[in-house]
Amino acid sequence: MTSQTTGTAPTAERRAHPLVRIEGLHKFFGDHHVLRGIDLTVNRGEVCVVVGPSGSGKSTVLRCVNQLETISAGRIFIGDELIGYREHGGRLHDLTPRQIAAQRREVGMVFQRFNLFPHMTALQNVIEAPVQVKGVKKGDAVKRAHELLDRVGLAERAGHYPSQLSGGQQQRVAIARALAMEPELMLFDEPTSALDPELVGDVLEVMKDLARSGMTMMVVTHEMGFAREVGDTLVFMDQGAVVESGHPREVLGNPKNPRTQEFLSKVL
């Protein structure tokens, strides 16, 4: 397993190299121009927090990175690998579904809704992808799943079904399930927005632990306290564009753009 998931923080040298590069990203849904030329870099081991009003394109950026949406223009790189395409003769060619699936294995994603398999226990949810997709031996997958469930504070819930778990517990199982694939990058799309307020803290603590371990993360959230405490970069988006970015404490404490100032005045 890489250092990003074992609790060993990346070295300064590793952090200096981008893991995610988004260049000139555009996305149309029909005539609706959702993303308007997004440029964004996330270094290895960093936490990039993306905030903004509903409909600003935050979740669409994550979905493009994980190839759940096809981009309309621009390029996305994870490491040195172009995502979704190969370049040949100065032209871009679509990857095959098999090639896209292979790229997607390097990216874990946690959604607003937990999307657990309801007929499987927490343990079974966590081992399913490593066994079926990566060909991990079941015994090894089970051992690793127990370690991950313990890490997210659910060691005693391994045999429980999703219907027997609270929303916060289900979301922590979803995080463990994503980590089981040993991703280079974790994407979180408003992971606490569907939770009752008293359950939010447990999920955020798991995410803070991941950040401390050096996991590279892109997090769409409305949790400004998390952004201030954990984020290395805060990106404010509005109407499909990056309006302002910088260190979270600087952006939250002294926003420069009037639109950022207006938004933060309503949420802080």
PDB file of C-alpha atoms in Angstrom:
ATOM      1  CA  MET A   1       0.000   0.000   0.000  1.00  0.00           C
ATOM      2  CA  THR A   2       1.205   3.501  -0.732  1.00  0.00           C
ATOM      3  CA  SER A   3       2.206   5.902   1.995  1.00  0.00           C
ATOM      4  CA  GLN A   4      -0.962   7.878   1.416  1.00  0.00           C
ATOM      5  CA  THR A   5      -3.072   5.227   3.074  1.00  0.00           C
ATOM      6  CA  THR A   6      -0.731   3.794   5.659  1.00  0.00           C
ATOM      7  CA  GLY A   7      -0.375   6.881   7.820  1.00  0.00           C
ATOM      8  CA  THR A   8       3.038   7.984   6.566  1.00  0.00           C
ATOM      9  CA  ALA A   9       2.929  11.580   5.425  1.00  0.00           C
ATOM     10  CA  PRO A  10       4.495  12.248   2.024  1.00  0.00           C
ATOM     11  CA  THR A  11       7.866  13.893   1.867  1.00  0.00           C
ATOM     12  CA  ALA A  12       8.254  17.529   0.878  1.00  0.00           C
ATOM     13  CA  GLU A  13       9.688  16.361  -2.448  1.00  0.00           C
ATOM     14  CA  ARG A  14       6.606  14.276  -3.225  1.00  0.00           C
ATOM     15  CA  ARG A  15       4.263  17.085  -2.187  1.00  0.00           C
ATOM     16  CA  ALA A  16       5.970  19.408  -4.665  1.00  0.00           C
ATOM     17  CA  HIS A  17       4.765  17.311  -7.607  1.00  0.00           C
ATOM     18  CA  PRO A  18       1.197  17.619  -8.878  1.00  0.00           C
ATOM     19  CA  LEU A  19      -1.006  14.561  -8.736  1.00  0.00           C
ATOM     20  CA  VAL A  20      -3.983  16.255 -10.416  1.00  0.00           C
ATOM     21  CA  ARG A  21      -3.743  18.771 -13.248  1.00  0.00           C
ATOM     22  CA  ILE A  22      -6.902  20.175 -14.789  1.00  0.00           C
ATOM     23  CA  GLU A  23      -6.306  22.338 -17.841  1.00  0.00           C
ATOM     24  CA  GLY A  24      -8.977  24.369 -19.630  1.00  0.00           C
ATOM     25  CA  LEU A  25     -11.818  22.075 -18.559  1.00  0.00           C
ATOM     26  CA  HIS A  26     -15.176  22.754 -20.180  1.00  0.00           C
ATOM     27  CA  LYS A  27     -18.382  20.788 -19.815  1.00  0.00           C
ATOM     28  CA  PHE A  28     -21.662  21.267 -21.636  1.00  0.00           C
ATOM     29  CA  PHE A  29     -24.957  19.578 -20.885  1.00  0.00           C
ATOM     30  CA  GLY A  30     -26.774  20.347 -24.113  1.00  0.00           C
ATOM     31  CA  ASP A  31     -26.690  24.137 -24.406  1.00  0.00           C
ATOM     32  CA  HIS A  32     -25.891  24.576 -20.708  1.00  0.00           C
ATOM     33  CA  HIS A  33     -22.232  25.542 -20.242  1.00  0.00           C
ATOM     34  CA  VAL A  34     -21.580  24.032 -16.807  1.00  0.00           C
ATOM     35  CA  LEU A  35     -17.783  24.324 -16.591  1.00  0.00           C
ATOM     36  CA  ARG A  36     -16.075  27.284 -18.225  1.00  0.00           C
ATOM     37  CA  GLY A  37     -12.355  26.726 -18.535  1.00  0.00           C
ATOM     38  CA  ILE A  38     -11.333  25.283 -15.174  1.00  0.00           C
ATOM     39  CA  ASP A  39      -7.592  25.284 -14.397  1.00  0.00           C
ATOM     40  CA  LEU A  40      -6.646  23.543 -11.159  1.00  0.00           C
ATOM     41  CA  THR A  41      -3.633  21.744  -9.709  1.00  0.00           C
ATOM     42  CA  VAL A  42      -3.551  19.495  -6.634  1.00  0.00           C
ATOM     43  CA  ASN A  43      -0.145  18.389  -5.360  1.00  0.00           C
ATOM     44  CA  ARG A  44       0.485  14.975  -3.876  1.00  0.00           C
ATOM     45  CA  GLY A  45      -0.530  14.758  -0.253  1.00  0.00           C
ATOM     46  CA  GLU A  46      -2.599  17.923  -0.370  1.00  0.00           C
ATOM     47  CA  VAL A  47      -6.246  18.536   0.464  1.00  0.00           C
ATOM     48  CA  CYS A  48      -8.036  20.761  -2.042  1.00  0.00           C
ATOM     49  CA  VAL A  49     -11.407  21.984  -0.756  1.00  0.00           C
ATOM     50  CA  VAL A  50     -13.908  23.243  -3.327  1.00  0.00           C
ATOM     51  CA  VAL A  51     -16.743  25.493  -2.173  1.00  0.00           C
ATOM     52  CA  GLY A  52     -19.406  27.604  -3.834  1.00  0.00           C
ATOM     53  CA  PRO A  53     -23.144  27.966  -4.318  1.00  0.00           C
ATOM     54  CA  SER A  54     -25.351  25.173  -5.613  1.00  0.00           C
ATOM     55  CA  GLY A  55     -25.107  24.832  -9.371  1.00  0.00           C
ATOM     56  CA  SER A  56     -21.624  26.318  -9.599  1.00  0.00           C
ATOM     57  CA  GLY A  57     -20.133  23.150 -11.100  1.00  0.00           C
ATOM     58  CA  LYS A  58     -18.252  21.825  -8.057  1.00  0.00           C
ATOM     59  CA  SER A  59     -19.544  18.253  -8.229  1.00  0.00           C
ATOM     60  CA  THR A  60     -19.194  18.188 -12.010  1.00  0.00           C
ATOM     61  CA  VAL A  61     -15.466  18.840 -11.672  1.00  0.00           C
ATOM     62  CA  LEU A  62     -15.117  15.764  -9.440  1.00  0.00           C
ATOM     63  CA  ARG A  63     -17.246  13.659 -11.757  1.00  0.00           C
ATOM     64  CA  CYS A  64     -15.044  14.664 -14.696  1.00  0.00           C
ATOM     65  CA  VAL A  65     -11.890  13.733 -12.767  1.00  0.00           C
ATOM     66  CA  ASN A  66     -13.391  10.299 -12.054  1.00  0.00           C
ATOM     67  CA  GLN A  67     -14.657   9.969 -15.635  1.00  0.00           C
ATOM     68  CA  LEU A  68     -18.287   9.763 -14.597  1.00  0.00           C
ATOM     69  CA  GLU A  69     -18.845  12.636 -17.020  1.00  0.00           C
ATOM     70  CA  THR A  70     -17.223  13.052 -20.425  1.00  0.00           C
ATOM     71  CA  ILE A  71     -15.437  16.379 -20.737  1.00  0.00           C
ATOM     72  CA  SER A  72     -16.333  18.724 -23.590  1.00  0.00           C
ATOM     73  CA  ALA A  73     -12.892  20.354 -23.860  1.00  0.00           C
ATOM     74  CA  GLY A  74      -9.636  20.527 -21.947  1.00  0.00           C
ATOM     75  CA  ARG A  75      -7.453  17.898 -20.347  1.00  0.00           C
ATOM     76  CA  ILE A  76      -7.177  16.170 -16.989  1.00  0.00           C
ATOM     77  CA  PHE A  77      -4.010  14.425 -15.833  1.00  0.00           C
ATOM     78  CA  ILE A  78      -3.553  12.189 -12.806  1.00  0.00           C
ATOM     79  CA  GLY A  79       0.166  11.899 -12.307  1.00  0.00           C
ATOM     80  CA  ASP A  80       1.576  11.938 -15.816  1.00  0.00           C
ATOM     81  CA  GLU A  81      -1.377  10.060 -17.291  1.00  0.00           C
ATOM     82  CA  LEU A  82      -3.943  11.782 -19.473  1.00  0.00           C
ATOM     83  CA  ILE A  83      -7.398  10.773 -18.262  1.00  0.00           C
ATOM     84  CA  GLY A  84      -9.964   9.390 -20.675  1.00  0.00           C
ATOM     85  CA  TYR A  85      -7.863   9.784 -23.814  1.00  0.00           C
ATOM     86  CA  ARG A  86      -4.590   8.898 -25.464  1.00  0.00           C
ATOM     87  CA  GLU A  87      -2.722  11.366 -27.617  1.00  0.00           C
ATOM     88  CA  HIS A  88      -1.435  10.190 -30.973  1.00  0.00           C
ATOM     89  CA  GLY A  89      -0.270  12.300 -33.884  1.00  0.00           C
ATOM     90  CA  GLY A  90      -1.334  15.468 -32.132  1.00  0.00           C
ATOM     91  CA  ARG A  91      -4.928  14.245 -31.789  1.00  0.00           C
ATOM     92  CA  LEU A  92      -6.866  12.870 -28.830  1.00  0.00           C
ATOM     93  CA  HIS A  93      -8.484   9.442 -29.108  1.00  0.00           C
ATOM     94  CA  ASP A  94     -11.041   8.028 -26.684  1.00  0.00           C
ATOM     95  CA  LEU A  95      -9.881   5.241 -24.418  1.00  0.00           C
ATOM     96  CA  THR A  96     -11.802   1.984 -24.377  1.00  0.00           C
ATOM     97  CA  PRO A  97     -14.177   1.271 -21.470  1.00  0.00           C
ATOM     98  CA  ARG A  98     -11.640  -1.265 -20.154  1.00  0.00           C
ATOM     99  CA  GLN A  99      -8.861   1.337 -20.196  1.00  0.00           C
ATOM    100  CA  ILE A 100     -11.088   3.891 -18.489  1.00  0.00           C
ATOM    101  CA  ALA A 101     -11.993   1.350 -15.803  1.00  0.00           C
ATOM    102  CA  ALA A 102      -8.287   0.717 -15.196  1.00  0.00           C
ATOM    103  CA  GLN A 103      -7.652   4.442 -14.745  1.00  0.00           C
ATOM    104  CA  ARG A 104     -10.625   4.801 -12.436  1.00  0.00           C
ATOM    105  CA  ARG A 105      -9.185   2.196 -10.054  1.00  0.00           C
ATOM    106  CA  GLU A 106      -6.624   4.788  -8.968  1.00  0.00           C
ATOM    107  CA  VAL A 107      -9.368   7.159  -7.812  1.00  0.00           C
ATOM    108  CA  GLY A 108     -11.709   6.616  -4.874  1.00  0.00           C
ATOM    109  CA  MET A 109     -14.943   8.566  -4.705  1.00  0.00           C
ATOM    110  CA  VAL A 110     -17.397   9.084  -1.861  1.00  0.00           C
ATOM    111  CA  PHE A 111     -20.795  10.532  -2.746  1.00  0.00           C
ATOM    112  CA  GLN A 112     -23.518  12.405  -0.873  1.00  0.00           C
ATOM    113  CA  ARG A 113     -25.541   9.216  -0.785  1.00  0.00           C
ATOM    114  CA  PHE A 114     -23.713   6.192   0.443  1.00  0.00           C
ATOM    115  CA  ASN A 115     -24.532   3.817  -2.430  1.00  0.00           C
ATOM    116  CA  LEU A 116     -23.786   0.720  -0.378  1.00  0.00           C
ATOM    117  CA  PHE A 117     -25.070  -2.633  -1.581  1.00  0.00           C
ATOM    118  CA  PRO A 118     -28.083  -3.157   0.710  1.00  0.00           C
ATOM    119  CA  HIS A 119     -27.901  -6.958   0.559  1.00  0.00           C
ATOM    120  CA  MET A 120     -24.267  -7.033   1.709  1.00  0.00           C
ATOM    121  CA  THR A 121     -22.788  -6.506   5.167  1.00  0.00           C
ATOM    122  CA  ALA A 122     -20.309  -3.718   5.808  1.00  0.00           C
ATOM    123  CA  LEU A 123     -17.473  -6.216   5.413  1.00  0.00           C
ATOM    124  CA  GLN A 124     -18.870  -7.602   2.178  1.00  0.00           C
ATOM    125  CA  ASN A 125     -19.291  -4.083   0.778  1.00  0.00           C
ATOM    126  CA  VAL A 126     -15.643  -3.338   1.464  1.00  0.00           C
ATOM    127  CA  ILE A 127     -14.204  -6.533  -0.039  1.00  0.00           C
ATOM    128  CA  GLU A 128     -16.383  -6.643  -3.162  1.00  0.00           C
ATOM    129  CA  ALA A 129     -14.320  -4.400  -5.458  1.00  0.00           C
ATOM    130  CA  PRO A 130     -10.833  -5.626  -4.461  1.00  0.00           C
ATOM    131  CA  VAL A 131     -11.917  -9.242  -5.050  1.00  0.00           C
ATOM    132  CA  GLN A 132     -13.995  -8.743  -8.187  1.00  0.00           C
ATOM    133  CA  VAL A 133     -12.065  -5.913  -9.862  1.00  0.00           C
ATOM    134  CA  LYS A 134      -8.465  -6.305  -8.706  1.00  0.00           C
ATOM    135  CA  GLY A 135      -8.460 -10.052  -8.177  1.00  0.00           C
ATOM    136  CA  VAL A 136      -7.321  -9.849  -4.551  1.00  0.00           C
ATOM    137  CA  LYS A 137      -7.576 -13.147  -2.710  1.00  0.00           C
ATOM    138  CA  LYS A 138     -10.637 -13.159  -0.498  1.00  0.00           C
ATOM    139  CA  GLY A 139      -8.692 -13.892   2.671  1.00  0.00           C
ATOM    140  CA  ASP A 140      -6.369 -10.956   2.054  1.00  0.00           C
ATOM    141  CA  ALA A 141      -9.319  -8.701   1.202  1.00  0.00           C
ATOM    142  CA  VAL A 142     -11.141  -9.664   4.390  1.00  0.00           C
ATOM    143  CA  LYS A 143      -8.067  -8.949   6.510  1.00  0.00           C
ATOM    144  CA  ARG A 144      -7.631  -5.549   4.884  1.00  0.00           C
ATOM    145  CA  ALA A 145     -11.355  -4.788   5.204  1.00  0.00           C
ATOM    146  CA  HIS A 146     -11.244  -5.414   8.946  1.00  0.00           C
ATOM    147  CA  GLU A 147      -8.270  -3.044   9.196  1.00  0.00           C
ATOM    148  CA  LEU A 148     -10.123  -0.342   7.268  1.00  0.00           C
ATOM    149  CA  LEU A 149     -13.358  -0.744   9.215  1.00  0.00           C
ATOM    150  CA  ASP A 150     -11.327  -0.419  12.396  1.00  0.00           C
ATOM    151  CA  ARG A 151      -9.704   2.705  11.000  1.00  0.00           C
ATOM    152  CA  VAL A 152     -13.091   4.350  10.429  1.00  0.00           C
ATOM    153  CA  GLY A 153     -14.315   3.270  13.865  1.00  0.00           C
ATOM    154  CA  LEU A 154     -16.599   0.458  12.760  1.00  0.00           C
ATOM    155  CA  ALA A 155     -14.706  -2.690  13.710  1.00  0.00           C
ATOM    156  CA  GLU A 156     -17.709  -3.933  15.674  1.00  0.00           C
ATOM    157  CA  ARG A 157     -20.113  -3.313  12.772  1.00  0.00           C
ATOM    158  CA  ALA A 158     -18.459  -5.520  10.151  1.00  0.00           C
ATOM    159  CA  GLY A 159     -21.381  -7.968  10.106  1.00  0.00           C
ATOM    160  CA  HIS A 160     -24.103  -5.310  10.000  1.00  0.00           C
ATOM    161  CA  TYR A 161     -26.160  -4.525   6.908  1.00  0.00           C
ATOM    162  CA  PRO A 162     -26.606  -0.907   5.738  1.00  0.00           C
ATOM    163  CA  SER A 163     -30.173  -0.837   7.088  1.00  0.00           C
ATOM    164  CA  GLN A 164     -28.733  -1.569  10.545  1.00  0.00           C
ATOM    165  CA  LEU A 165     -26.307   1.372  10.386  1.00  0.00           C
ATOM    166  CA  SER A 166     -26.835   5.098  10.870  1.00  0.00           C
ATOM    167  CA  GLY A 167     -26.206   7.456   7.971  1.00  0.00           C
ATOM    168  CA  GLY A 168     -22.854   8.459   9.418  1.00  0.00           C
ATOM    169  CA  GLN A 169     -21.843   4.835   9.841  1.00  0.00           C
ATOM    170  CA  GLN A 170     -22.898   4.047   6.276  1.00  0.00           C
ATOM    171  CA  GLN A 171     -20.798   6.934   5.000  1.00  0.00           C
ATOM    172  CA  ARG A 172     -17.773   5.686   6.932  1.00  0.00           C
ATOM    173  CA  VAL A 173     -18.266   2.236   5.384  1.00  0.00           C
ATOM    174  CA  ALA A 174     -18.353   3.974   1.994  1.00  0.00           C
ATOM    175  CA  ILE A 175     -15.010   5.616   2.800  1.00  0.00           C
ATOM    176  CA  ALA A 176     -13.534   2.268   3.836  1.00  0.00           C
ATOM    177  CA  ARG A 177     -14.847   0.729   0.624  1.00  0.00           C
ATOM    178  CA  ALA A 178     -13.149   3.416  -1.467  1.00  0.00           C
ATOM    179  CA  LEU A 179      -9.876   3.004   0.441  1.00  0.00           C
ATOM    180  CA  ALA A 180      -9.922  -0.737  -0.107  1.00  0.00           C
ATOM    181  CA  MET A 181      -8.933  -0.144  -3.740  1.00  0.00           C
ATOM    182  CA  GLU A 182      -5.775   1.641  -2.544  1.00  0.00           C
ATOM    183  CA  PRO A 183      -6.402   4.781  -4.608  1.00  0.00           C
ATOM    184  CA  GLU A 184      -3.875   7.513  -5.246  1.00  0.00           C
ATOM    185  CA  LEU A 185      -6.617  10.126  -4.996  1.00  0.00           C
ATOM    186  CA  MET A 186      -9.805  10.423  -2.952  1.00  0.00           C
ATOM    187  CA  LEU A 187     -12.746  12.526  -4.125  1.00  0.00           C
ATOM    188  CA  PHE A 188     -15.466  13.547  -1.675  1.00  0.00           C
ATOM    189  CA  ASP A 189     -18.666  15.026  -3.103  1.00  0.00           C
ATOM    190  CA  GLU A 190     -20.431  16.755  -0.193  1.00  0.00           C
ATOM    191  CA  PRO A 191     -20.007  13.636   1.970  1.00  0.00           C
ATOM    192  CA  THR A 192     -21.821  15.092   4.999  1.00  0.00           C
ATOM    193  CA  SER A 193     -24.696  16.935   3.303  1.00  0.00           C
ATOM    194  CA  ALA A 194     -27.151  14.032   3.654  1.00  0.00           C
ATOM    195  CA  LEU A 195     -26.353  13.415   7.325  1.00  0.00           C
ATOM    196  CA  ASP A 196     -28.101  14.568  10.471  1.00  0.00           C
ATOM    197  CA  PRO A 197     -25.982  17.275  12.141  1.00  0.00           C
ATOM    198  CA  GLU A 198     -24.963  15.092  15.073  1.00  0.00           C
ATOM    199  CA  LEU A 199     -23.499  12.487  12.686  1.00  0.00           C
ATOM    200  CA  VAL A 200     -21.336  14.881  10.680  1.00  0.00           C
ATOM    201  CA  GLY A 201     -18.468  15.009  13.162  1.00  0.00           C
ATOM    202  CA  ASP A 202     -17.614  11.306  12.970  1.00  0.00           C
ATOM    203  CA  VAL A 203     -17.303  11.409   9.175  1.00  0.00           C
ATOM    204  CA  LEU A 204     -15.200  14.575   9.265  1.00  0.00           C
ATOM    205  CA  GLU A 205     -12.868  12.979  11.818  1.00  0.00           C
ATOM    206  CA  VAL A 206     -12.227  10.075   9.428  1.00  0.00           C
ATOM    207  CA  MET A 207     -11.476  12.554   6.647  1.00  0.00           C
ATOM    208  CA  LYS A 208      -9.128  14.505   8.919  1.00  0.00           C
ATOM    209  CA  ASP A 209      -7.296  11.273   9.703  1.00  0.00           C
ATOM    210  CA  LEU A 210      -6.900  10.593   5.989  1.00  0.00           C
ATOM    211  CA  ALA A 211      -5.519  14.092   5.483  1.00  0.00           C
ATOM    212  CA  ARG A 212      -3.025  13.617   8.310  1.00  0.00           C
ATOM    213  CA  SER A 213      -1.880  10.358   6.720  1.00  0.00           C
ATOM    214  CA  GLY A 214      -1.022  12.181   3.507  1.00  0.00           C
ATOM    215  CA  MET A 215      -3.879  11.080   1.261  1.00  0.00           C
ATOM    216  CA  THR A 216      -4.385  13.413  -1.685  1.00  0.00           C
ATOM    217  CA  MET A 217      -7.988  14.629  -1.510  1.00  0.00           C
ATOM    218  CA  MET A 218     -10.395  16.832  -3.432  1.00  0.00           C
ATOM    219  CA  VAL A 219     -13.366  17.695  -1.248  1.00  0.00           C
ATOM    220  CA  VAL A 220     -16.565  19.472  -2.254  1.00  0.00           C
ATOM    221  CA  THR A 221     -18.152  20.601   0.992  1.00  0.00           C
ATOM    222  CA  HIS A 222     -20.056  23.291   2.857  1.00  0.00           C
ATOM    223  CA  GLU A 223     -18.125  22.520   6.036  1.00  0.00           C
ATOM    224  CA  MET A 224     -16.036  25.689   6.310  1.00  0.00           C
ATOM    225  CA  GLY A 225     -14.503  24.624   9.616  1.00  0.00           C
ATOM    226  CA  PHE A 226     -13.117  21.515   7.931  1.00  0.00           C
ATOM    227  CA  ALA A 227     -11.802  23.638   5.067  1.00  0.00           C
ATOM    228  CA  ARG A 228     -10.029  25.994   7.452  1.00  0.00           C
ATOM    229  CA  GLU A 229      -8.554  23.240   9.601  1.00  0.00           C
ATOM    230  CA  VAL A 230      -7.576  20.615   7.040  1.00  0.00           C
ATOM    231  CA  GLY A 231      -7.392  22.205   3.610  1.00  0.00           C
ATOM    232  CA  ASP A 232      -4.155  23.152   1.889  1.00  0.00           C
ATOM    233  CA  THR A 233      -6.004  25.002  -0.866  1.00  0.00           C
ATOM    234  CA  LEU A 234      -9.522  26.425  -0.973  1.00  0.00           C
ATOM    235  CA  VAL A 235     -11.147  26.948  -4.369  1.00  0.00           C
ATOM    236  CA  PHE A 236     -14.279  29.083  -4.650  1.00  0.00           C
ATOM    237  CA  MET A 237     -16.379  28.396  -7.747  1.00  0.00           C
ATOM    238  CA  ASP A 238     -19.308  30.302  -9.178  1.00  0.00           C
ATOM    239  CA  GLN A 239     -21.145  29.885 -12.481  1.00  0.00           C
ATOM    240  CA  GLY A 240     -18.781  27.204 -13.714  1.00  0.00           C
ATOM    241  CA  ALA A 241     -15.545  29.089 -13.112  1.00  0.00           C
ATOM    242  CA  VAL A 242     -12.860  29.342 -10.441  1.00  0.00           C
ATOM    243  CA  VAL A 243     -13.401  32.805  -8.964  1.00  0.00           C
ATOM    244  CA  GLU A 244     -10.763  32.731  -6.225  1.00  0.00           C
ATOM    245  CA  SER A 245      -8.312  30.263  -4.716  1.00  0.00           C
ATOM    246  CA  GLY A 246      -5.622  30.243  -2.082  1.00  0.00           C
ATOM    247  CA  HIS A 247      -4.853  29.034   1.415  1.00  0.00           C
ATOM    248  CA  PRO A 248      -8.159  28.409   3.221  1.00  0.00           C
ATOM    249  CA  ARG A 249      -7.397  30.720   6.141  1.00  0.00           C
ATOM    250  CA  GLU A 250      -6.525  33.530   3.742  1.00  0.00           C
ATOM    251  CA  VAL A 251      -9.538  33.081   1.473  1.00  0.00           C
ATOM    252  CA  LEU A 252     -11.984  32.617   4.355  1.00  0.00           C
ATOM    253  CA  GLY A 253     -10.484  35.395   6.446  1.00  0.00           C
ATOM    254  CA  ASN A 254      -9.740  37.929   3.744  1.00  0.00           C
ATOM    255  CA  PRO A 255     -11.503  37.131   0.452  1.00  0.00           C
ATOM    256  CA  LYS A 256     -10.472  39.397  -2.407  1.00  0.00           C
ATOM    257  CA  ASN A 257     -13.227  38.834  -4.963  1.00  0.00           C
ATOM    258  CA  PRO A 258     -16.594  40.535  -4.306  1.00  0.00           C
ATOM    259  CA  ARG A 259     -18.481  37.358  -5.243  1.00  0.00           C
ATOM    260  CA  THR A 260     -16.423  35.350  -2.738  1.00  0.00           C
ATOM    261  CA  GLN A 261     -17.083  38.006  -0.107  1.00  0.00           C
ATOM    262  CA  GLU A 262     -20.820  37.860  -0.780  1.00  0.00           C
ATOM    263  CA  PHE A 263     -20.951  34.063  -0.583  1.00  0.00           C
ATOM    264  CA  LEU A 264     -18.883  33.781   2.588  1.00  0.00           C
ATOM    265  CA  SER A 265     -20.900  36.489   4.313  1.00  0.00           C
ATOM    266  CA  LYS A 266     -23.897  34.164   4.053  1.00  0.00           C
ATOM    267  CA  VAL A 267     -22.252  30.913   5.149  1.00  0.00           C
ATOM    268  CA  LEU A 268     -19.757  31.926   7.836  1.00  0.00           C
TER     269      LEU A 268
END
